[in-house]
Amino acid sequence: MPVLSYIHQLFHLDQCQAYIHTLRWQDRPLQCPRCHSHEVDPWGQYHYRPGCKRYRCTGCKRTFNDLTETLLHQSQRPLAYWILAAFLLCLACSSRRIAREVGVHVRTSYRWCWWLRNAALSYEMQRQLEGTVEADDLYHTAGQKGQAHQGGKKSLGRRARGRRKKREPGRGHYDKDRPAIIAWVSRQGAVVLQATRDFTVKTVQKAADLAVRAGSRLYTDSASSYRALQGYVHDFVNHTKKEYARGEVHENRAECLFSLLKPYLHVFRGISKINLPGYIGFFPCLRNFRQQNAFEQAELILRAALDPAIARRAKKGEFVTCFDHFDLLQTAIN
Ligand SMILES: [Zn+2]
């Protein structure tokens, strides 16, 4: 038996290429990614990339292939690397782990992970819950990890926080390195997670308007920000009075979601608050497609990554509902 270091050495190059070709053009007509003309002719193949079909557009007279303008465009790595990376991402591996298992540099896998995660977020953009929805909030410690301005050894301007530092009492806030995470869980199964700067009435109202359709039934705990919500049929349980369920009224699904979210976030060993919305955004993608296995989820992500329109926005991170995005929405309402 030969000794192999990486599992993708068993993948067949032509099969990978044919698979990506199918994913790319399956439900899209063959068209030029630059001028969107449908007048295209086959134009040979690449000697260094066997199986990759090349086409020529009669409109703009330029050639393109299956990967042009997608996230995989001009990648020096074989397709098998990408397929395996997407699969491992759906198993909630860290980018360092993916770098080791795939055999690429850590920076490469970090970039791929963010691109693929952002592409996956495109499935969650329009999601709005309805029916009976439970909500709960969590504060996650997230600091300045990896955010050196000038590169090199970063000066924190403070003493290192220490992972095990005891948290300050009371609610967290973005400025205290503990942003809030709000979970909305439909009793039909779909979930929406949002990372917000704080947990004020205004923020929670905005978050609810985005995540839950008006008029839905909402079950929460007794936090005053939830009680001030408008536009929903609202009921709550009072945890301070040791009341956790009153018939139909409880938020155990939301609590359960957090018990799954915490080990997911723990894998990344401390998260920068800049990146928190991205990690938080990807978790519902895994959760909402949980009936499928990891490879089927990876296929969904690759399909999004092979769409030029999604790829362009994913590279810029436009699908991430970042903190500033929330603030902008708030100012638009005021
Ligand atoms: Zn063209």
Tab-separated table of C-alpha atoms and ligand atoms in Angstrom:
chain	number	residue	atom	x	y	z
A	1	MET	CA	0.000	0.000	0.000
A	2	PRO	CA	1.340	3.457	-0.863
A	3	VAL	CA	1.374	6.013	1.976
A	4	LEU	CA	-0.850	9.026	1.391
A	5	SER	CA	-0.831	12.216	3.445
A	6	TYR	CA	-3.997	13.807	2.149
A	7	ILE	CA	-7.354	12.295	1.354
A	8	HIS	CA	-7.779	14.380	-1.802
A	9	GLN	CA	-4.942	12.417	-3.381
A	10	LEU	CA	-7.570	9.740	-3.910
A	11	PHE	CA	-9.847	12.155	-5.804
A	12	HIS	CA	-9.934	11.861	-9.570
A	13	LEU	CA	-9.041	15.093	-11.388
A	14	ASP	CA	-11.450	14.593	-14.297
A	15	GLN	CA	-14.301	13.666	-11.990
A	16	CYS	CA	-13.762	16.825	-9.909
A	17	GLN	CA	-13.744	18.911	-13.064
A	18	ALA	CA	-16.912	17.270	-14.402
A	19	TYR	CA	-18.607	17.739	-11.022
A	20	ILE	CA	-17.754	21.439	-10.869
A	21	HIS	CA	-18.899	21.812	-14.491
A	22	THR	CA	-22.283	20.292	-13.581
A	23	LEU	CA	-22.631	22.472	-10.477
A	24	ARG	CA	-21.776	25.605	-12.423
A	25	TRP	CA	-24.163	25.175	-15.355
A	26	GLN	CA	-26.827	22.863	-13.907
A	27	ASP	CA	-29.557	25.444	-13.413
A	28	ARG	CA	-27.984	28.339	-15.288
A	29	PRO	CA	-27.852	28.654	-19.080
A	30	LEU	CA	-24.365	28.551	-20.571
A	31	GLN	CA	-23.507	32.218	-20.982
A	32	CYS	CA	-20.580	34.587	-20.999
A	33	PRO	CA	-19.840	35.740	-17.426
A	34	ARG	CA	-18.627	39.135	-18.712
A	35	CYS	CA	-21.240	40.340	-21.226
A	36	HIS	CA	-23.926	37.695	-20.414
A	37	SER	CA	-24.263	36.782	-24.081
A	38	HIS	CA	-25.594	33.293	-24.817
A	39	GLU	CA	-23.682	33.100	-28.104
A	40	VAL	CA	-20.758	30.965	-26.996
A	41	ASP	CA	-18.705	28.320	-28.780
A	42	PRO	CA	-16.420	25.612	-27.386
A	43	TRP	CA	-12.815	26.768	-27.565
A	44	GLY	CA	-10.584	23.820	-26.724
A	45	GLN	CA	-9.066	22.906	-23.393
A	46	TYR	CA	-6.162	23.820	-21.147
A	47	HIS	CA	-3.070	21.622	-21.255
A	48	TYR	CA	-2.283	22.342	-17.590
A	49	ARG	CA	-5.849	21.754	-16.397
A	50	PRO	CA	-7.167	18.596	-18.082
A	51	GLY	CA	-10.942	18.409	-18.352
A	52	CYS	CA	-11.514	22.148	-17.890
A	53	LYS	CA	-13.585	23.266	-20.867
A	54	ARG	CA	-12.887	26.593	-22.483
A	55	TYR	CA	-15.452	28.681	-24.372
A	56	ARG	CA	-15.346	31.745	-26.580
A	57	CYS	CA	-18.000	34.421	-26.496
A	58	THR	CA	-18.925	35.746	-29.930
A	59	GLY	CA	-20.231	38.937	-28.301
A	60	CYS	CA	-17.130	40.234	-26.547
A	61	LYS	CA	-14.651	37.935	-28.362
A	62	ARG	CA	-13.112	36.815	-25.066
A	63	THR	CA	-12.671	33.285	-23.773
A	64	PHE	CA	-13.842	31.924	-20.443
A	65	ASN	CA	-14.086	28.586	-18.628
A	66	ASP	CA	-16.119	26.904	-15.904
A	67	LEU	CA	-14.386	28.918	-13.179
A	68	THR	CA	-14.291	32.416	-14.655
A	69	GLU	CA	-15.618	35.106	-12.283
A	70	THR	CA	-16.409	32.557	-9.550
A	71	LEU	CA	-14.725	32.230	-6.153
A	72	LEU	CA	-12.493	29.512	-7.610
A	73	HIS	CA	-11.343	31.753	-10.470
A	74	GLN	CA	-7.550	31.836	-10.936
A	75	SER	CA	-6.973	29.589	-7.949
A	76	GLN	CA	-3.610	27.864	-8.247
A	77	ARG	CA	-4.885	24.883	-6.295
A	78	PRO	CA	-6.699	21.902	-7.826
A	79	LEU	CA	-10.486	21.678	-7.501
A	80	ALA	CA	-10.165	18.721	-5.124
A	81	TYR	CA	-8.645	21.099	-2.540
A	82	TRP	CA	-11.678	23.360	-2.741
A	83	ILE	CA	-14.170	20.526	-2.521
A	84	LEU	CA	-12.435	19.102	0.537
A	85	ALA	CA	-12.132	22.539	2.165
A	86	ALA	CA	-15.875	23.167	1.721
A	87	PHE	CA	-16.633	19.765	3.210
A	88	LEU	CA	-14.437	20.387	6.257
A	89	LEU	CA	-15.966	23.848	6.677
A	90	CYS	CA	-19.378	22.210	7.014
A	91	LEU	CA	-17.961	19.980	9.748
A	92	ALA	CA	-17.211	23.269	11.563
A	93	CYS	CA	-13.425	22.931	11.378
A	94	SER	CA	-11.182	25.918	12.073
A	95	SER	CA	-9.160	27.393	9.214
A	96	ARG	CA	-5.956	26.060	10.791
A	97	ARG	CA	-7.365	22.554	10.831
A	98	ILE	CA	-8.455	22.886	7.205
A	99	ALA	CA	-4.998	24.135	6.243
A	100	ARG	CA	-3.466	21.024	7.772
A	101	GLU	CA	-5.923	18.518	6.333
A	102	VAL	CA	-5.926	20.030	2.828
A	103	GLY	CA	-2.220	20.887	2.702
A	104	VAL	CA	-2.338	24.648	2.014
A	105	HIS	CA	-0.914	27.635	3.862
A	106	VAL	CA	-2.898	28.920	6.830
A	107	ARG	CA	-3.479	32.258	5.116
A	108	THR	CA	-4.842	30.499	2.028
A	109	SER	CA	-7.274	28.418	4.029
A	110	TYR	CA	-8.293	31.471	6.097
A	111	ARG	CA	-9.146	33.341	2.896
A	112	TRP	CA	-10.999	30.356	1.413
A	113	CYS	CA	-12.956	29.842	4.623
A	114	TRP	CA	-14.164	33.420	4.628
A	115	TRP	CA	-15.091	33.380	0.957
A	116	LEU	CA	-16.977	30.093	1.285
A	117	ARG	CA	-18.674	31.162	4.527
A	118	ASN	CA	-19.751	34.424	2.922
A	119	ALA	CA	-21.074	32.548	-0.112
A	120	ALA	CA	-23.101	30.307	2.225
A	121	LEU	CA	-24.624	33.401	3.858
A	122	SER	CA	-26.338	34.221	0.564
A	123	TYR	CA	-28.867	31.477	1.376
A	124	GLU	CA	-29.831	33.233	4.605
A	125	MET	CA	-30.304	36.766	3.288
A	126	GLN	CA	-34.062	36.607	2.777
A	127	ARG	CA	-34.907	34.376	5.719
A	128	GLN	CA	-37.699	35.694	7.906
A	129	LEU	CA	-39.379	33.535	10.528
A	130	GLU	CA	-43.104	33.321	11.129
A	131	GLY	CA	-45.558	31.359	13.248
A	132	THR	CA	-44.378	30.761	16.808
A	133	VAL	CA	-40.869	32.063	17.412
A	134	GLU	CA	-38.687	31.839	20.520
A	135	ALA	CA	-35.954	34.347	21.258
A	136	ASP	CA	-33.034	34.480	23.647
A	137	ASP	CA	-29.826	36.454	24.039
A	138	LEU	CA	-26.230	35.630	24.870
A	139	TYR	CA	-23.090	37.686	25.397
A	140	HIS	CA	-19.942	36.301	23.861
A	141	THR	CA	-16.455	37.414	24.782
A	142	ALA	CA	-14.872	38.742	21.566
A	143	GLY	CA	-11.835	41.009	21.570
A	144	GLN	CA	-9.189	42.254	19.161
A	145	LYS	CA	-7.723	38.931	17.985
A	146	GLY	CA	-5.435	39.405	14.981
A	147	GLN	CA	-6.283	43.076	14.527
A	148	ALA	CA	-2.793	44.651	14.422
A	149	HIS	CA	-2.910	47.856	12.358
A	150	GLN	CA	0.710	48.002	11.262
A	151	GLY	CA	1.291	44.252	11.091
A	152	GLY	CA	3.837	42.369	13.100
A	153	LYS	CA	3.577	42.054	16.849
A	154	LYS	CA	0.488	43.919	17.889
A	155	SER	CA	0.430	46.377	20.729
A	156	LEU	CA	-2.807	45.902	22.570
A	157	GLY	CA	-2.626	49.156	24.505
A	158	ARG	CA	-3.756	47.212	27.539
A	159	ARG	CA	-2.871	44.119	29.467
A	160	ALA	CA	-3.742	40.869	27.767
A	161	ARG	CA	-7.315	39.960	28.629
A	162	GLY	CA	-6.637	36.357	29.458
A	163	ARG	CA	-9.080	33.775	28.185
A	164	ARG	CA	-10.248	32.774	31.605
A	165	LYS	CA	-10.752	36.223	33.003
A	166	LYS	CA	-13.899	36.332	35.037
A	167	ARG	CA	-16.536	38.299	33.199
A	168	GLU	CA	-17.835	41.574	34.472
A	169	PRO	CA	-21.306	41.267	35.909
A	170	GLY	CA	-24.295	42.570	33.991
A	171	ARG	CA	-25.087	42.793	30.316
A	172	GLY	CA	-22.306	42.806	27.754
A	173	HIS	CA	-21.629	45.509	25.179
A	174	TYR	CA	-19.461	45.816	22.082
A	175	ASP	CA	-17.236	48.344	23.858
A	176	LYS	CA	-16.767	45.948	26.785
A	177	ASP	CA	-15.578	43.215	24.352
A	178	ARG	CA	-18.785	41.264	24.928
A	179	PRO	CA	-21.218	41.888	22.068
A	180	ALA	CA	-24.724	40.462	22.256
A	181	ILE	CA	-25.970	37.553	20.166
A	182	ILE	CA	-29.730	37.274	19.657
A	183	ALA	CA	-31.254	33.985	18.526
A	184	TRP	CA	-34.678	33.670	16.904
A	185	VAL	CA	-35.869	30.070	16.681
A	186	SER	CA	-39.042	29.117	14.877
A	187	ARG	CA	-40.974	26.136	16.249
A	188	GLN	CA	-41.003	24.887	12.641
A	189	GLY	CA	-37.215	24.544	12.885
A	190	ALA	CA	-35.628	27.510	11.087
A	191	VAL	CA	-33.271	29.779	13.016
A	192	VAL	CA	-31.851	33.290	12.643
A	193	LEU	CA	-28.859	34.530	14.639
A	194	GLN	CA	-27.729	38.139	14.901
A	195	ALA	CA	-24.682	39.727	16.510
A	196	THR	CA	-25.457	43.191	17.854
A	197	ARG	CA	-23.501	45.847	19.690
A	198	ASP	CA	-25.848	46.021	22.637
A	199	PHE	CA	-29.210	44.839	23.901
A	200	THR	CA	-31.196	48.061	24.036
A	201	VAL	CA	-34.891	48.274	23.140
A	202	LYS	CA	-34.037	49.972	19.834
A	203	THR	CA	-31.543	47.282	18.776
A	204	VAL	CA	-33.830	44.413	19.694
A	205	GLN	CA	-36.779	45.986	17.855
A	206	LYS	CA	-34.625	46.366	14.725
A	207	ALA	CA	-33.325	42.811	15.049
A	208	ALA	CA	-36.856	41.470	15.455
A	209	ASP	CA	-38.146	43.413	12.448
A	210	LEU	CA	-35.406	41.858	10.318
A	211	ALA	CA	-35.738	38.297	11.608
A	212	VAL	CA	-39.416	37.770	12.410
A	213	ARG	CA	-42.481	38.609	10.338
A	214	ALA	CA	-44.795	41.121	11.998
A	215	GLY	CA	-47.784	39.605	13.773
A	216	SER	CA	-45.969	36.388	14.702
A	217	ARG	CA	-46.212	34.892	18.174
A	218	LEU	CA	-43.082	35.536	20.216
A	219	TYR	CA	-41.991	33.706	23.392
A	220	THR	CA	-39.028	35.117	25.334
A	221	ASP	CA	-37.669	35.558	28.850
A	222	SER	CA	-38.612	38.574	30.945
A	223	ALA	CA	-35.864	40.959	29.718
A	224	SER	CA	-37.309	44.470	29.400
A	225	SER	CA	-36.046	44.861	25.805
A	226	TYR	CA	-38.303	42.005	24.716
A	227	ARG	CA	-41.261	43.332	26.682
A	228	ALA	CA	-41.015	46.658	24.842
A	229	LEU	CA	-41.231	44.958	21.430
A	230	GLN	CA	-44.009	46.155	19.166
A	231	GLY	CA	-45.772	44.396	16.309
A	232	TYR	CA	-45.826	40.882	17.786
A	233	VAL	CA	-48.078	38.756	19.978
A	234	HIS	CA	-45.701	38.473	22.904
A	235	ASP	CA	-45.586	36.289	26.011
A	236	PHE	CA	-42.702	35.567	28.370
A	237	VAL	CA	-41.553	33.310	31.192
A	238	ASN	CA	-39.961	34.811	34.287
A	239	HIS	CA	-36.646	33.086	34.964
A	240	THR	CA	-36.015	35.102	38.146
A	241	LYS	CA	-39.128	33.479	39.603
A	242	LYS	CA	-37.824	30.058	38.553
A	243	GLU	CA	-40.461	29.826	35.852
A	244	TYR	CA	-39.038	28.103	32.781
A	245	ALA	CA	-42.138	26.841	31.022
A	246	ARG	CA	-45.810	27.702	31.321
A	247	GLY	CA	-47.682	25.367	29.024
A	248	GLU	CA	-46.887	26.447	25.475
A	249	VAL	CA	-44.829	29.404	26.643
A	250	HIS	CA	-41.123	28.624	26.897
A	251	GLU	CA	-37.855	29.378	25.109
A	252	ASN	CA	-36.126	26.051	25.498
A	253	ARG	CA	-35.380	25.747	21.791
A	254	ALA	CA	-33.495	29.036	21.866
A	255	GLU	CA	-31.559	27.922	24.953
A	256	CYS	CA	-30.803	24.645	23.195
A	257	LEU	CA	-29.501	26.496	20.142
A	258	PHE	CA	-27.012	28.345	22.350
A	259	SER	CA	-25.822	25.082	23.834
A	260	LEU	CA	-24.946	24.063	20.251
A	261	LEU	CA	-23.543	27.468	19.336
A	262	LYS	CA	-21.051	27.590	22.226
A	263	PRO	CA	-19.044	24.486	21.229
A	264	TYR	CA	-19.139	25.680	17.584
A	265	LEU	CA	-17.570	29.003	18.565
A	266	HIS	CA	-15.124	27.351	20.966
A	267	VAL	CA	-13.350	25.631	18.056
A	268	PHE	CA	-12.011	29.003	16.880
A	269	ARG	CA	-10.212	29.680	20.218
A	270	GLY	CA	-11.262	33.251	20.754
A	271	ILE	CA	-12.883	35.417	18.118
A	272	SER	CA	-12.237	39.005	17.131
A	273	LYS	CA	-15.313	41.158	17.468
A	274	ILE	CA	-14.742	42.270	13.875
A	275	ASN	CA	-15.218	38.689	12.693
A	276	LEU	CA	-17.932	37.652	15.130
A	277	PRO	CA	-20.880	38.487	12.789
A	278	GLY	CA	-19.344	36.293	10.068
A	279	TYR	CA	-18.971	33.267	12.325
A	280	ILE	CA	-22.398	33.882	13.857
A	281	GLY	CA	-23.924	34.214	10.387
A	282	PHE	CA	-22.556	30.878	9.157
A	283	PHE	CA	-23.949	28.852	12.057
A	284	PRO	CA	-27.624	29.225	10.975
A	285	CYS	CA	-26.618	28.002	7.489
A	286	LEU	CA	-25.452	24.743	9.042
A	287	ARG	CA	-28.484	24.643	11.313
A	288	ASN	CA	-31.120	25.396	8.682
A	289	PHE	CA	-29.773	22.686	6.370
A	290	ARG	CA	-29.252	20.184	9.170
A	291	GLN	CA	-31.366	17.500	7.454
A	292	GLN	CA	-28.569	17.185	4.902
A	293	ASN	CA	-25.181	15.661	5.558
A	294	ALA	CA	-21.988	17.704	5.520
A	295	PHE	CA	-21.192	16.960	1.902
A	296	GLU	CA	-24.647	17.998	0.690
A	297	GLN	CA	-24.189	21.242	2.616
A	298	ALA	CA	-20.763	21.678	1.018
A	299	GLU	CA	-22.388	21.190	-2.381
A	300	LEU	CA	-24.840	24.016	-1.648
A	301	ILE	CA	-21.953	26.286	-0.696
A	302	LEU	CA	-19.965	25.367	-3.813
A	303	ARG	CA	-23.016	26.025	-5.970
A	304	ALA	CA	-23.265	29.517	-4.481
A	305	ALA	CA	-19.494	30.003	-4.868
A	306	LEU	CA	-19.791	29.153	-8.581
A	307	ASP	CA	-22.378	31.885	-9.184
A	308	PRO	CA	-20.509	34.976	-10.429
A	309	ALA	CA	-23.081	37.368	-8.911
A	310	ILE	CA	-22.804	35.763	-5.474
A	311	ALA	CA	-19.019	35.308	-5.719
A	312	ARG	CA	-18.461	39.007	-6.349
A	313	ARG	CA	-20.468	39.998	-3.282
A	314	ALA	CA	-19.069	37.182	-1.129
A	315	LYS	CA	-15.479	38.328	-1.733
A	316	LYS	CA	-16.401	41.754	-0.387
A	317	GLY	CA	-18.286	40.252	2.549
A	318	GLU	CA	-21.525	41.976	1.578
A	319	PHE	CA	-23.744	39.216	2.951
A	320	VAL	CA	-22.498	39.584	6.530
A	321	THR	CA	-24.901	41.539	8.704
A	322	CYS	CA	-22.160	43.446	10.477
A	323	PHE	CA	-22.514	45.725	13.494
A	324	ASP	CA	-22.244	48.867	11.380
A	325	HIS	CA	-24.919	47.559	9.049
A	326	PHE	CA	-27.228	47.320	12.052
A	327	ASP	CA	-26.350	50.873	13.104
A	328	LEU	CA	-27.053	52.158	9.606
A	329	LEU	CA	-30.469	50.504	9.632
A	330	GLN	CA	-31.149	52.111	12.988
A	331	THR	CA	-30.250	55.588	11.787
A	332	ALA	CA	-32.408	55.050	8.704
A	333	ILE	CA	-35.389	54.415	10.963
A	334	ASN	CA	-34.763	57.388	13.288
B	1	ZN	ZN	-18.959	37.937	-23.698
